[in-house]
Amino acid sequence: MLVVVKRPRTEFSLNGDVPKKLIQSLVSEYGPDNVKIEEEDMMNVEDMEWYKEEAEKNTPGRTLRFYRKLNGLTQPEIAKMLGTTKQFISNLENDRKPISRMMAKKLSEIFSVPASRFI
């Protein structure tokens, strides 16, 4: 449930299980025209189709590419930091090769994020 109160110089909203007494009090204080109540059927985002589709696209390789670009690094630069080749980084980013636990740990240290993001 969402309860929104709008009046000149006064605006606030309440989310969640708002007690009926509080709603009655708000309507009494601010008037029925200034209190908007919306009943919401909440759904877990992980159950939504668009989320499932996007989650499938989010692979360890895409995550690596995201963090590399976010940090302004090229594939040769990240390869040098990891002691490997540009081709190997390309294969990781394109999900042709899986990211090992050891490589995920190295990446987590480089980008200061949990290693689980790359697995």
GROMACS .gro file of C-alpha atoms in nm:
model
  119
    1MET     CA    1   0.000   0.000   0.000
    2LEU     CA    2   0.116   0.352  -0.078
    3VAL     CA    3  -0.030   0.654   0.100
    4VAL     CA    4   0.063   0.998  -0.034
    5VAL     CA    5  -0.031   1.329   0.127
    6LYS     CA    6  -0.002   1.640  -0.090
    7ARG     CA    7  -0.078   1.991   0.023
    8PRO     CA    8   0.099   2.318  -0.034
    9ARG     CA    9   0.426   2.303   0.164
   10THR     CA   10   0.343   1.951   0.287
   11GLU     CA   11   0.412   1.632   0.098
   12PHE     CA   12   0.504   1.287   0.226
   13SER     CA   13   0.435   0.924   0.150
   14LEU     CA   14   0.414   0.602   0.346
   15ASN     CA   15   0.484   0.259   0.202
   16GLY     CA   16   0.403  -0.082   0.340
   17ASP     CA   17   0.132  -0.198   0.579
   18VAL     CA   18  -0.004   0.141   0.686
   19PRO     CA   19  -0.239   0.108   0.987
   20LYS     CA   20  -0.601   0.206   0.918
   21LYS     CA   21  -0.599   0.437   1.221
   22LEU     CA   22  -0.312   0.633   1.071
   23ILE     CA   23  -0.490   0.660   0.735
   24GLN     CA   24  -0.805   0.782   0.908
   25SER     CA   25  -0.601   1.036   1.100
   26LEU     CA   26  -0.435   1.164   0.781
   27VAL     CA   27  -0.769   1.194   0.601
   28SER     CA   28  -0.914   1.375   0.904
   29GLU     CA   29  -0.619   1.615   0.926
   30TYR     CA   30  -0.555   1.684   0.555
   31GLY     CA   31  -0.892   1.607   0.393
   32PRO     CA   32  -0.987   1.326   0.155
   33ASP     CA   33  -0.888   1.526  -0.154
   34ASN     CA   34  -0.528   1.555  -0.030
   35VAL     CA   35  -0.470   1.191   0.068
   36LYS     CA   36  -0.415   0.939  -0.211
   37ILE     CA   37  -0.420   0.568  -0.129
   38GLU     CA   38  -0.295   0.305  -0.373
   39GLU     CA   39  -0.324  -0.066  -0.308
   40GLU     CA   40  -0.024  -0.242  -0.458
   41ASP     CA   41   0.020  -0.607  -0.526
   42MET     CA   42   0.390  -0.650  -0.469
   43MET     CA   43   0.578  -0.908  -0.673
   44ASN     CA   44   0.928  -1.038  -0.622
   45VAL     CA   45   1.147  -0.886  -0.895
   46GLU     CA   46   1.320  -1.220  -0.953
   47ASP     CA   47   0.984  -1.365  -1.061
   48MET     CA   48   0.928  -1.100  -1.330
   49GLU     CA   49   0.989  -1.203  -1.691
   50TRP     CA   50   1.196  -0.895  -1.783
   51TYR     CA   51   1.428  -0.965  -1.489
   52LYS     CA   52   1.472  -1.329  -1.591
   53GLU     CA   53   1.558  -1.221  -1.947
   54GLU     CA   54   1.812  -0.963  -1.826
   55ALA     CA   55   1.965  -1.205  -1.574
   56GLU     CA   56   2.028  -1.454  -1.855
   57LYS     CA   57   2.219  -1.185  -2.046
   58ASN     CA   58   2.435  -1.100  -1.746
   59THR     CA   59   2.720  -1.347  -1.786
   60PRO     CA   60   3.059  -1.347  -1.609
   61GLY     CA   61   3.220  -1.232  -1.936
   62ARG     CA   62   2.985  -0.936  -1.971
   63THR     CA   63   3.053  -0.847  -1.609
   64LEU     CA   64   3.426  -0.848  -1.679
   65ARG     CA   65   3.378  -0.626  -1.985
   66PHE     CA   66   3.158  -0.387  -1.782
   67TYR     CA   67   3.418  -0.342  -1.505
   68ARG     CA   68   3.706  -0.316  -1.752
   69LYS     CA   69   3.533  -0.039  -1.946
   70LEU     CA   70   3.410   0.128  -1.628
   71ASN     CA   71   3.773   0.157  -1.519
   72GLY     CA   72   3.889   0.279  -1.861
   73LEU     CA   73   4.109  -0.024  -1.929
   74THR     CA   74   4.177  -0.192  -2.262
   75GLN     CA   75   4.198  -0.567  -2.309
   76PRO     CA   76   4.579  -0.551  -2.350
   77GLU     CA   77   4.608  -0.347  -2.029
   78ILE     CA   78   4.401  -0.589  -1.822
   79ALA     CA   79   4.585  -0.882  -1.982
   80LYS     CA   80   4.918  -0.734  -1.872
   81MET     CA   81   4.786  -0.683  -1.517
   82LEU     CA   82   4.677  -1.048  -1.507
   83GLY     CA   83   4.985  -1.188  -1.678
   84THR     CA   84   4.793  -1.324  -1.975
   85THR     CA   85   4.711  -1.232  -2.335
   86LYS     CA   86   4.459  -0.998  -2.495
   87GLN     CA   87   4.310  -1.299  -2.674
   88PHE     CA   88   4.250  -1.475  -2.342
   89ILE     CA   89   4.069  -1.166  -2.206
   90SER     CA   90   3.863  -1.149  -2.525
   91ASN     CA   91   3.768  -1.515  -2.483
   92LEU     CA   92   3.663  -1.450  -2.122
   93GLU     CA   93   3.456  -1.144  -2.215
   94ASN     CA   94   3.281  -1.331  -2.495
   95ASP     CA   95   3.213  -1.631  -2.270
   96ARG     CA   96   3.422  -1.863  -2.485
   97LYS     CA   97   3.625  -1.954  -2.177
   98PRO     CA   98   3.492  -1.969  -1.820
   99ILE     CA   99   3.642  -1.746  -1.552
  100SER     CA  100   3.818  -1.968  -1.298
  101ARG     CA  101   3.800  -1.907  -0.925
  102MET     CA  102   4.163  -1.799  -0.922
  103MET     CA  103   4.103  -1.553  -1.208
  104ALA     CA  104   3.786  -1.424  -1.036
  105LYS     CA  105   3.991  -1.357  -0.722
  106LYS     CA  106   4.251  -1.161  -0.923
  107LEU     CA  107   3.977  -0.963  -1.097
  108SER     CA  108   3.809  -0.888  -0.766
  109GLU     CA  109   4.136  -0.741  -0.637
  110ILE     CA  110   4.184  -0.529  -0.950
  111PHE     CA  111   3.830  -0.391  -0.952
  112SER     CA  112   3.767  -0.395  -0.573
  113VAL     CA  113   3.446  -0.597  -0.604
  114PRO     CA  114   3.352  -0.944  -0.472
  115ALA     CA  115   3.495  -1.235  -0.672
  116SER     CA  116   3.144  -1.382  -0.695
  117ARG     CA  117   3.058  -1.119  -0.956
  118PHE     CA  118   3.282  -1.299  -1.205
  119ILE     CA  119   3.162  -1.655  -1.143
   0.00000   0.00000   0.00000
